Amino acid sequence: MENGQHLIGCISCSEVVWVGRSTFRNLVTFGDSYTDVNNPGDHSISWPTFAAQDGGFQLFLFAQSGAVCSKNITPSVAPSVFESQLPSYFSQLDPNETLYTLWIGTNNVGCNNLLTGQAIPGVTVVDTTECAVGWVTALYEGGARNFLQNSETPLQRTVLYSANSYPNPAWHADRNTTEWNIFMTKLVNTGNALSRALLQILAPTLPGLFDSYAFFTDMLNNPSQYLNGTVAPNITTPIQSCVYTANSSAPPKCTTVTGDAEDSYFW
């Protein structure tokens, strides 16, 4: 991966931090559908599975699709990090052999929450970002010592939030797609900047940051370097696509890509 050196770094310094294969034995994951192994957002294989295989880790899985950081600030029917995922974590693991990772934020800022004004009144991206950073403090007080946070991805380039979006399973009512795209760009970039600033306040030995935004941007800008399916790279149409008619009860038109062609699709 040609840009790998900017992906994992120490928050308080510029040098890259590489984790050796024998450094950690356990990987404990918190977050949403980006990390949920049992119900990943794209119905494929989630990244912790590959991480465990390549790193020789034992997985402890708490991420849940649809999760937010805390239901006290952004409502969700899915198990949140603070009210469900953290309380479910009781394993006593050697802190020197365990890496804790969090990838959260998509459902905090998305439709049915901050983007559409349905978060708890007064809640902003400042609150959701502080909540995510608070995850480090909560686990640290419980004995954890090694953390890796993921920045938010460029959600404005997803099917749901792009300027060229269409009625889809997540939202098939009328909307101003350009307005959504601009607002989401601001939310994600503001949240990522706040997260980096807040993490710098913590001890220098604490969390690393995986720059998911830069990684996804590089993949979207250079798809042929990452996608190796049997058809031309596609960064706009998901493997499982359903197009609805806005404000209609008519069934959607759905298509599914199968076989080796799947590896040509980003979403």
PDB file of C-alpha atoms in Angstrom:
ATOM      1  CA  MET A   1       0.000   0.000   0.000  1.00  0.00           C
ATOM      2  CA  GLU A   2       1.860   3.053  -1.207  1.00  0.00           C
ATOM      3  CA  ASN A   3       0.489   5.546   1.323  1.00  0.00           C
ATOM      4  CA  GLY A   4       0.602   3.243   4.323  1.00  0.00           C
ATOM      5  CA  GLN A   5       3.001   5.411   6.276  1.00  0.00           C
ATOM      6  CA  HIS A   6       0.438   8.133   6.961  1.00  0.00           C
ATOM      7  CA  LEU A   7      -2.176   5.781   8.342  1.00  0.00           C
ATOM      8  CA  ILE A   8      -1.047   4.881  11.836  1.00  0.00           C
ATOM      9  CA  GLY A   9       0.772   7.448  13.922  1.00  0.00           C
ATOM     10  CA  CYS A  10       1.373   8.754  17.398  1.00  0.00           C
ATOM     11  CA  ILE A  11      -1.107  11.536  18.127  1.00  0.00           C
ATOM     12  CA  SER A  12       1.437  13.768  19.837  1.00  0.00           C
ATOM     13  CA  CYS A  13       4.241  13.414  17.302  1.00  0.00           C
ATOM     14  CA  SER A  14       4.882  13.102  13.613  1.00  0.00           C
ATOM     15  CA  GLU A  15       6.661   9.790  13.393  1.00  0.00           C
ATOM     16  CA  VAL A  16       4.890   6.625  12.379  1.00  0.00           C
ATOM     17  CA  VAL A  17       4.330   3.934  14.978  1.00  0.00           C
ATOM     18  CA  TRP A  18       4.360   0.355  13.744  1.00  0.00           C
ATOM     19  CA  VAL A  19       3.041  -2.434  15.948  1.00  0.00           C
ATOM     20  CA  GLY A  20       5.042  -5.639  15.720  1.00  0.00           C
ATOM     21  CA  ARG A  21       3.280  -8.942  15.226  1.00  0.00           C
ATOM     22  CA  SER A  22       4.304 -10.223  18.676  1.00  0.00           C
ATOM     23  CA  THR A  23       3.504  -7.022  20.603  1.00  0.00           C
ATOM     24  CA  PHE A  24      -0.212  -7.697  21.118  1.00  0.00           C
ATOM     25  CA  ARG A  25      -2.121 -10.926  21.580  1.00  0.00           C
ATOM     26  CA  ASN A  26      -5.651  -9.515  21.956  1.00  0.00           C
ATOM     27  CA  LEU A  27      -7.731  -7.090  19.874  1.00  0.00           C
ATOM     28  CA  VAL A  28     -10.833  -5.614  21.544  1.00  0.00           C
ATOM     29  CA  THR A  29     -13.136  -3.767  19.150  1.00  0.00           C
ATOM     30  CA  PHE A  30     -15.834  -1.168  19.827  1.00  0.00           C
ATOM     31  CA  GLY A  31     -17.878   0.817  17.316  1.00  0.00           C
ATOM     32  CA  ASP A  32     -20.538   0.496  14.626  1.00  0.00           C
ATOM     33  CA  SER A  33     -21.093  -1.318  11.319  1.00  0.00           C
ATOM     34  CA  TYR A  34     -17.607  -0.446  10.103  1.00  0.00           C
ATOM     35  CA  THR A  35     -16.300  -2.848  12.768  1.00  0.00           C
ATOM     36  CA  ASP A  36     -19.228  -5.215  13.442  1.00  0.00           C
ATOM     37  CA  VAL A  37     -18.010  -8.679  12.424  1.00  0.00           C
ATOM     38  CA  ASN A  38     -21.375 -10.406  12.783  1.00  0.00           C
ATOM     39  CA  ASN A  39     -23.400  -7.823  10.844  1.00  0.00           C
ATOM     40  CA  PRO A  40     -21.058  -5.629   8.772  1.00  0.00           C
ATOM     41  CA  GLY A  41     -22.531  -2.748   6.822  1.00  0.00           C
ATOM     42  CA  ASP A  42     -21.665  -4.234   3.433  1.00  0.00           C
ATOM     43  CA  HIS A  43     -22.553  -7.835   4.378  1.00  0.00           C
ATOM     44  CA  SER A  44     -18.977  -8.857   3.610  1.00  0.00           C
ATOM     45  CA  ILE A  45     -15.954  -9.631   5.802  1.00  0.00           C
ATOM     46  CA  SER A  46     -15.210  -6.918   8.361  1.00  0.00           C
ATOM     47  CA  TRP A  47     -11.692  -5.593   8.924  1.00  0.00           C
ATOM     48  CA  PRO A  48     -11.151  -7.105  12.436  1.00  0.00           C
ATOM     49  CA  THR A  49     -11.295 -10.564  10.878  1.00  0.00           C
ATOM     50  CA  PHE A  50      -8.385  -9.733   8.593  1.00  0.00           C
ATOM     51  CA  ALA A  51      -6.535  -7.952  11.409  1.00  0.00           C
ATOM     52  CA  ALA A  52      -6.814 -11.028  13.623  1.00  0.00           C
ATOM     53  CA  GLN A  53      -5.578 -13.291  10.847  1.00  0.00           C
ATOM     54  CA  ASP A  54      -2.644 -11.105   9.864  1.00  0.00           C
ATOM     55  CA  GLY A  55      -1.686 -10.066  13.389  1.00  0.00           C
ATOM     56  CA  GLY A  56      -2.331 -13.329  15.181  1.00  0.00           C
ATOM     57  CA  PHE A  57      -4.774 -11.664  17.584  1.00  0.00           C
ATOM     58  CA  GLN A  58      -7.581 -13.156  19.625  1.00  0.00           C
ATOM     59  CA  LEU A  59     -10.695 -11.082  18.957  1.00  0.00           C
ATOM     60  CA  PHE A  60     -13.052  -9.686  21.597  1.00  0.00           C
ATOM     61  CA  LEU A  61     -15.953  -8.135  19.698  1.00  0.00           C
ATOM     62  CA  PHE A  62     -18.313  -5.457  21.021  1.00  0.00           C
ATOM     63  CA  ALA A  63     -19.026  -3.254  17.977  1.00  0.00           C
ATOM     64  CA  GLN A  64     -22.656  -3.223  16.821  1.00  0.00           C
ATOM     65  CA  SER A  65     -24.132  -2.015  13.537  1.00  0.00           C
ATOM     66  CA  GLY A  66     -26.075   1.204  13.945  1.00  0.00           C
ATOM     67  CA  ALA A  67     -24.299   2.135  17.177  1.00  0.00           C
ATOM     68  CA  VAL A  68     -23.688   5.676  18.370  1.00  0.00           C
ATOM     69  CA  CYS A  69     -21.257   6.782  21.058  1.00  0.00           C
ATOM     70  CA  SER A  70     -23.932   7.522  23.661  1.00  0.00           C
ATOM     71  CA  LYS A  71     -27.714   7.427  23.487  1.00  0.00           C
ATOM     72  CA  ASN A  72     -27.734  10.323  25.934  1.00  0.00           C
ATOM     73  CA  ILE A  73     -26.713  12.676  23.131  1.00  0.00           C
ATOM     74  CA  THR A  74     -27.612  10.926  19.851  1.00  0.00           C
ATOM     75  CA  PRO A  75     -30.537   8.472  19.983  1.00  0.00           C
ATOM     76  CA  SER A  76     -30.263   5.021  18.418  1.00  0.00           C
ATOM     77  CA  VAL A  77     -31.994   1.670  18.777  1.00  0.00           C
ATOM     78  CA  ALA A  78     -28.642  -0.104  18.406  1.00  0.00           C
ATOM     79  CA  PRO A  79     -26.388  -0.853  21.412  1.00  0.00           C
ATOM     80  CA  SER A  80     -24.296   2.285  22.024  1.00  0.00           C
ATOM     81  CA  VAL A  81     -20.658   2.370  23.119  1.00  0.00           C
ATOM     82  CA  PHE A  82     -21.182   3.843  26.587  1.00  0.00           C
ATOM     83  CA  GLU A  83     -24.557   2.376  27.553  1.00  0.00           C
ATOM     84  CA  SER A  84     -24.045  -1.129  26.134  1.00  0.00           C
ATOM     85  CA  GLN A  85     -20.675  -1.986  24.615  1.00  0.00           C
ATOM     86  CA  LEU A  86     -18.466  -0.808  27.474  1.00  0.00           C
ATOM     87  CA  PRO A  87     -20.671  -2.324  30.217  1.00  0.00           C
ATOM     88  CA  SER A  88     -20.577  -5.622  28.311  1.00  0.00           C
ATOM     89  CA  TYR A  89     -16.789  -5.712  28.518  1.00  0.00           C
ATOM     90  CA  PHE A  90     -15.744  -7.740  31.549  1.00  0.00           C
ATOM     91  CA  SER A  91     -12.753  -9.729  30.266  1.00  0.00           C
ATOM     92  CA  GLN A  92      -9.614  -9.417  32.350  1.00  0.00           C
ATOM     93  CA  LEU A  93      -6.840  -9.246  29.769  1.00  0.00           C
ATOM     94  CA  ASP A  94      -3.178  -8.425  30.179  1.00  0.00           C
ATOM     95  CA  PRO A  95      -3.116  -4.672  29.353  1.00  0.00           C
ATOM     96  CA  ASN A  96       0.355  -4.970  27.858  1.00  0.00           C
ATOM     97  CA  GLU A  97      -0.840  -7.576  25.370  1.00  0.00           C
ATOM     98  CA  THR A  98      -4.168  -5.982  24.454  1.00  0.00           C
ATOM     99  CA  LEU A  99      -5.041  -3.315  21.898  1.00  0.00           C
ATOM    100  CA  TYR A 100      -8.405  -1.548  22.217  1.00  0.00           C
ATOM    101  CA  THR A 101      -9.858   0.061  19.119  1.00  0.00           C
ATOM    102  CA  LEU A 102     -12.848   2.334  18.495  1.00  0.00           C
ATOM    103  CA  TRP A 103     -14.416   3.362  15.198  1.00  0.00           C
ATOM    104  CA  ILE A 104     -17.516   5.435  15.885  1.00  0.00           C
ATOM    105  CA  GLY A 105     -19.197   8.546  14.531  1.00  0.00           C
ATOM    106  CA  THR A 106     -21.061   7.617  11.358  1.00  0.00           C
ATOM    107  CA  ASN A 107     -24.406   7.259  13.113  1.00  0.00           C
ATOM    108  CA  ASN A 108     -23.742  10.219  15.422  1.00  0.00           C
ATOM    109  CA  VAL A 109     -23.481  12.708  12.580  1.00  0.00           C
ATOM    110  CA  GLY A 110     -25.735  10.992  10.042  1.00  0.00           C
ATOM    111  CA  CYS A 111     -29.388  11.067   9.069  1.00  0.00           C
ATOM    112  CA  ASN A 112     -31.796  10.654  11.990  1.00  0.00           C
ATOM    113  CA  ASN A 113     -29.241  12.424  14.210  1.00  0.00           C
ATOM    114  CA  LEU A 114     -27.059  15.538  13.847  1.00  0.00           C
ATOM    115  CA  LEU A 115     -27.488  15.914  10.088  1.00  0.00           C
ATOM    116  CA  THR A 116     -31.276  16.022  10.253  1.00  0.00           C
ATOM    117  CA  GLY A 117     -31.616  17.693  13.653  1.00  0.00           C
ATOM    118  CA  GLN A 118     -32.787  14.653  15.589  1.00  0.00           C
ATOM    119  CA  ALA A 119     -30.064  14.495  18.216  1.00  0.00           C
ATOM    120  CA  ILE A 120     -30.858  15.547  21.786  1.00  0.00           C
ATOM    121  CA  PRO A 121     -31.568  19.327  21.696  1.00  0.00           C
ATOM    122  CA  GLY A 122     -28.376  21.346  22.038  1.00  0.00           C
ATOM    123  CA  VAL A 123     -26.056  18.481  21.113  1.00  0.00           C
ATOM    124  CA  THR A 124     -23.389  19.278  18.508  1.00  0.00           C
ATOM    125  CA  VAL A 125     -20.433  17.537  16.907  1.00  0.00           C
ATOM    126  CA  VAL A 126     -18.376  18.819  19.851  1.00  0.00           C
ATOM    127  CA  ASP A 127     -20.386  16.588  22.194  1.00  0.00           C
ATOM    128  CA  THR A 128     -20.177  13.498  20.002  1.00  0.00           C
ATOM    129  CA  THR A 129     -16.422  13.940  19.563  1.00  0.00           C
ATOM    130  CA  GLU A 130     -15.857  14.422  23.293  1.00  0.00           C
ATOM    131  CA  CYS A 131     -17.849  11.243  23.859  1.00  0.00           C
ATOM    132  CA  ALA A 132     -15.575   9.234  21.566  1.00  0.00           C
ATOM    133  CA  VAL A 133     -12.440  10.558  23.247  1.00  0.00           C
ATOM    134  CA  GLY A 134     -14.041   9.793  26.615  1.00  0.00           C
ATOM    135  CA  TRP A 135     -13.944   6.120  25.597  1.00  0.00           C
ATOM    136  CA  VAL A 136     -10.177   6.219  26.116  1.00  0.00           C
ATOM    137  CA  THR A 137     -10.549   7.608  29.627  1.00  0.00           C
ATOM    138  CA  ALA A 138     -13.226   5.075  30.565  1.00  0.00           C
ATOM    139  CA  LEU A 139     -11.118   2.109  29.493  1.00  0.00           C
ATOM    140  CA  TYR A 140      -7.927   3.573  30.957  1.00  0.00           C
ATOM    141  CA  GLU A 141      -9.588   3.813  34.350  1.00  0.00           C
ATOM    142  CA  GLY A 142     -10.446   0.123  33.953  1.00  0.00           C
ATOM    143  CA  GLY A 143      -6.816  -0.812  33.382  1.00  0.00           C
ATOM    144  CA  ALA A 144      -6.472  -0.633  29.590  1.00  0.00           C
ATOM    145  CA  ARG A 145      -3.319   0.995  28.250  1.00  0.00           C
ATOM    146  CA  ASN A 146      -3.132   0.593  24.456  1.00  0.00           C
ATOM    147  CA  PHE A 147      -5.661   2.359  22.237  1.00  0.00           C
ATOM    148  CA  LEU A 148      -6.240   2.931  18.546  1.00  0.00           C
ATOM    149  CA  GLN A 149      -8.948   5.323  17.424  1.00  0.00           C
ATOM    150  CA  ASN A 150     -10.185   5.607  13.856  1.00  0.00           C
ATOM    151  CA  SER A 151     -11.053   8.961  12.355  1.00  0.00           C
ATOM    152  CA  GLU A 152     -14.338   9.340  10.531  1.00  0.00           C
ATOM    153  CA  THR A 153     -14.361   8.457   6.852  1.00  0.00           C
ATOM    154  CA  PRO A 154     -15.276  10.928   4.064  1.00  0.00           C
ATOM    155  CA  LEU A 155     -18.979  10.224   4.478  1.00  0.00           C
ATOM    156  CA  GLN A 156     -19.810  12.950   1.969  1.00  0.00           C
ATOM    157  CA  ARG A 157     -18.557  10.565  -0.715  1.00  0.00           C
ATOM    158  CA  THR A 158     -20.819   7.681   0.244  1.00  0.00           C
ATOM    159  CA  VAL A 159     -23.950   6.844  -1.719  1.00  0.00           C
ATOM    160  CA  LEU A 160     -26.148   8.213   1.065  1.00  0.00           C
ATOM    161  CA  TYR A 161     -24.484  11.616   1.418  1.00  0.00           C
ATOM    162  CA  SER A 162     -23.071  12.390  -2.024  1.00  0.00           C
ATOM    163  CA  ALA A 163     -24.464  15.314  -4.010  1.00  0.00           C
ATOM    164  CA  ASN A 164     -25.610  12.798  -6.641  1.00  0.00           C
ATOM    165  CA  SER A 165     -27.385  10.550  -4.162  1.00  0.00           C
ATOM    166  CA  TYR A 166     -30.723   8.923  -4.901  1.00  0.00           C
ATOM    167  CA  PRO A 167     -33.556   7.437  -2.788  1.00  0.00           C
ATOM    168  CA  ASN A 168     -32.005   4.389  -1.116  1.00  0.00           C
ATOM    169  CA  PRO A 169     -32.733   1.976   1.755  1.00  0.00           C
ATOM    170  CA  ALA A 170     -31.336   4.377   4.353  1.00  0.00           C
ATOM    171  CA  TRP A 171     -33.355   7.403   3.176  1.00  0.00           C
ATOM    172  CA  HIS A 172     -35.947   7.480   0.427  1.00  0.00           C
ATOM    173  CA  ALA A 173     -37.849  10.658   1.258  1.00  0.00           C
ATOM    174  CA  ASP A 174     -37.279  13.961  -0.528  1.00  0.00           C
ATOM    175  CA  ARG A 175     -34.144  15.883   0.483  1.00  0.00           C
ATOM    176  CA  ASN A 176     -31.665  18.411  -0.824  1.00  0.00           C
ATOM    177  CA  THR A 177     -28.711  16.160  -1.649  1.00  0.00           C
ATOM    178  CA  THR A 178     -26.358  19.103  -2.248  1.00  0.00           C
ATOM    179  CA  GLU A 179     -27.180  20.532   1.175  1.00  0.00           C
ATOM    180  CA  TRP A 180     -26.654  17.142   2.819  1.00  0.00           C
ATOM    181  CA  ASN A 181     -23.324  16.732   1.042  1.00  0.00           C
ATOM    182  CA  ILE A 182     -22.016  20.132   2.135  1.00  0.00           C
ATOM    183  CA  PHE A 183     -23.231  19.749   5.724  1.00  0.00           C
ATOM    184  CA  MET A 184     -21.771  16.248   6.031  1.00  0.00           C
ATOM    185  CA  THR A 185     -18.416  17.464   4.718  1.00  0.00           C
ATOM    186  CA  LYS A 186     -18.373  20.080   7.478  1.00  0.00           C
ATOM    187  CA  LEU A 187     -19.483  17.664  10.198  1.00  0.00           C
ATOM    188  CA  VAL A 188     -16.898  15.007   9.374  1.00  0.00           C
ATOM    189  CA  ASN A 189     -13.949  17.349   8.962  1.00  0.00           C
ATOM    190  CA  THR A 190     -14.844  19.339  12.064  1.00  0.00           C
ATOM    191  CA  GLY A 191     -15.219  16.157  14.106  1.00  0.00           C
ATOM    192  CA  ASN A 192     -11.893  14.788  12.906  1.00  0.00           C
ATOM    193  CA  ALA A 193     -10.086  18.051  13.708  1.00  0.00           C
ATOM    194  CA  LEU A 194     -11.656  18.188  17.174  1.00  0.00           C
ATOM    195  CA  SER A 195     -10.792  14.548  17.820  1.00  0.00           C
ATOM    196  CA  ARG A 196      -7.134  15.070  16.980  1.00  0.00           C
ATOM    197  CA  ALA A 197      -6.975  18.151  19.222  1.00  0.00           C
ATOM    198  CA  LEU A 198      -8.665  16.395  22.153  1.00  0.00           C
ATOM    199  CA  LEU A 199      -6.507  13.289  21.849  1.00  0.00           C
ATOM    200  CA  GLN A 200      -3.381  15.450  22.054  1.00  0.00           C
ATOM    201  CA  ILE A 201      -4.439  16.490  25.547  1.00  0.00           C
ATOM    202  CA  LEU A 202      -4.096  12.907  26.752  1.00  0.00           C
ATOM    203  CA  ALA A 203      -0.801  11.308  27.754  1.00  0.00           C
ATOM    204  CA  PRO A 204       1.586  10.979  24.764  1.00  0.00           C
ATOM    205  CA  THR A 205       1.759   7.213  25.265  1.00  0.00           C
ATOM    206  CA  LEU A 206      -1.997   6.892  24.855  1.00  0.00           C
ATOM    207  CA  PRO A 207      -4.015   6.543  21.755  1.00  0.00           C
ATOM    208  CA  GLY A 208      -2.775   6.103  18.259  1.00  0.00           C
ATOM    209  CA  LEU A 209      -4.929   7.392  15.425  1.00  0.00           C
ATOM    210  CA  PHE A 210      -5.737   5.517  12.245  1.00  0.00           C
ATOM    211  CA  ASP A 211      -6.458   8.163   9.629  1.00  0.00           C
ATOM    212  CA  SER A 212      -9.439   6.460   8.020  1.00  0.00           C
ATOM    213  CA  TYR A 213     -10.367   9.685   6.235  1.00  0.00           C
ATOM    214  CA  ALA A 214      -7.050   9.822   4.382  1.00  0.00           C
ATOM    215  CA  PHE A 215      -7.101   6.082   3.706  1.00  0.00           C
ATOM    216  CA  PHE A 216     -10.619   6.099   2.234  1.00  0.00           C
ATOM    217  CA  THR A 217      -9.863   9.238   0.236  1.00  0.00           C
ATOM    218  CA  ASP A 218      -6.813   7.606  -1.285  1.00  0.00           C
ATOM    219  CA  MET A 219      -8.813   4.505  -2.199  1.00  0.00           C
ATOM    220  CA  LEU A 220     -11.591   6.590  -3.744  1.00  0.00           C
ATOM    221  CA  ASN A 221      -9.144   8.745  -5.685  1.00  0.00           C
ATOM    222  CA  ASN A 222      -7.047   5.786  -6.856  1.00  0.00           C
ATOM    223  CA  PRO A 223      -9.455   2.825  -7.013  1.00  0.00           C
ATOM    224  CA  SER A 224      -7.404   0.844  -9.518  1.00  0.00           C
ATOM    225  CA  GLN A 225      -4.628   0.568  -6.936  1.00  0.00           C
ATOM    226  CA  TYR A 226      -6.947  -1.149  -4.453  1.00  0.00           C
ATOM    227  CA  LEU A 227      -9.773  -2.849  -6.364  1.00  0.00           C
ATOM    228  CA  ASN A 228      -8.848  -5.937  -8.359  1.00  0.00           C
ATOM    229  CA  GLY A 229     -12.123  -7.391  -9.632  1.00  0.00           C
ATOM    230  CA  THR A 230     -12.903  -8.508 -13.141  1.00  0.00           C
ATOM    231  CA  VAL A 231     -14.686  -5.307 -14.219  1.00  0.00           C
ATOM    232  CA  ALA A 232     -13.725  -1.636 -14.145  1.00  0.00           C
ATOM    233  CA  PRO A 233     -13.382  -0.119 -10.636  1.00  0.00           C
ATOM    234  CA  ASN A 234     -16.659   1.313  -9.353  1.00  0.00           C
ATOM    235  CA  ILE A 235     -16.745   3.834  -6.491  1.00  0.00           C
ATOM    236  CA  THR A 236     -20.336   5.053  -6.893  1.00  0.00           C
ATOM    237  CA  THR A 237     -22.592   1.982  -6.925  1.00  0.00           C
ATOM    238  CA  PRO A 238     -22.710  -0.487  -4.010  1.00  0.00           C
ATOM    239  CA  ILE A 239     -22.535  -4.234  -4.523  1.00  0.00           C
ATOM    240  CA  GLN A 240     -26.086  -4.471  -3.199  1.00  0.00           C
ATOM    241  CA  SER A 241     -27.979  -1.516  -4.664  1.00  0.00           C
ATOM    242  CA  CYS A 242     -31.637  -0.610  -4.222  1.00  0.00           C
ATOM    243  CA  VAL A 243     -33.086   2.482  -5.883  1.00  0.00           C
ATOM    244  CA  TYR A 244     -36.395   3.719  -4.478  1.00  0.00           C
ATOM    245  CA  THR A 245     -38.949   6.156  -5.815  1.00  0.00           C
ATOM    246  CA  ALA A 246     -39.017   9.149  -3.480  1.00  0.00           C
ATOM    247  CA  ASN A 247     -42.039   9.343  -1.182  1.00  0.00           C
ATOM    248  CA  SER A 248     -43.568   6.251  -2.742  1.00  0.00           C
ATOM    249  CA  SER A 249     -44.555   2.824  -1.471  1.00  0.00           C
ATOM    250  CA  ALA A 250     -43.467   1.244  -4.745  1.00  0.00           C
ATOM    251  CA  PRO A 251     -40.907  -1.539  -4.338  1.00  0.00           C
ATOM    252  CA  PRO A 252     -37.309  -0.554  -5.085  1.00  0.00           C
ATOM    253  CA  LYS A 253     -35.287  -1.708  -8.065  1.00  0.00           C
ATOM    254  CA  CYS A 254     -32.476  -3.793  -6.639  1.00  0.00           C
ATOM    255  CA  THR A 255     -29.350  -5.270  -8.174  1.00  0.00           C
ATOM    256  CA  THR A 256     -26.615  -7.430  -6.673  1.00  0.00           C
ATOM    257  CA  VAL A 257     -23.091  -7.903  -7.969  1.00  0.00           C
ATOM    258  CA  THR A 258     -21.736 -11.424  -7.537  1.00  0.00           C
ATOM    259  CA  GLY A 259     -18.611 -13.425  -8.234  1.00  0.00           C
ATOM    260  CA  ASP A 260     -15.193 -11.983  -8.960  1.00  0.00           C
ATOM    261  CA  ALA A 261     -16.753  -8.692 -10.067  1.00  0.00           C
ATOM    262  CA  GLU A 262     -17.440  -7.886  -6.388  1.00  0.00           C
ATOM    263  CA  ASP A 263     -13.785  -6.996  -5.908  1.00  0.00           C
ATOM    264  CA  SER A 264     -14.187  -4.124  -8.365  1.00  0.00           C
ATOM    265  CA  TYR A 265     -16.701  -2.313  -6.132  1.00  0.00           C
ATOM    266  CA  PHE A 266     -15.702   0.025  -3.327  1.00  0.00           C
ATOM    267  CA  TRP A 267     -19.090   0.087  -1.573  1.00  0.00           C
TER     268      TRP A 267
END
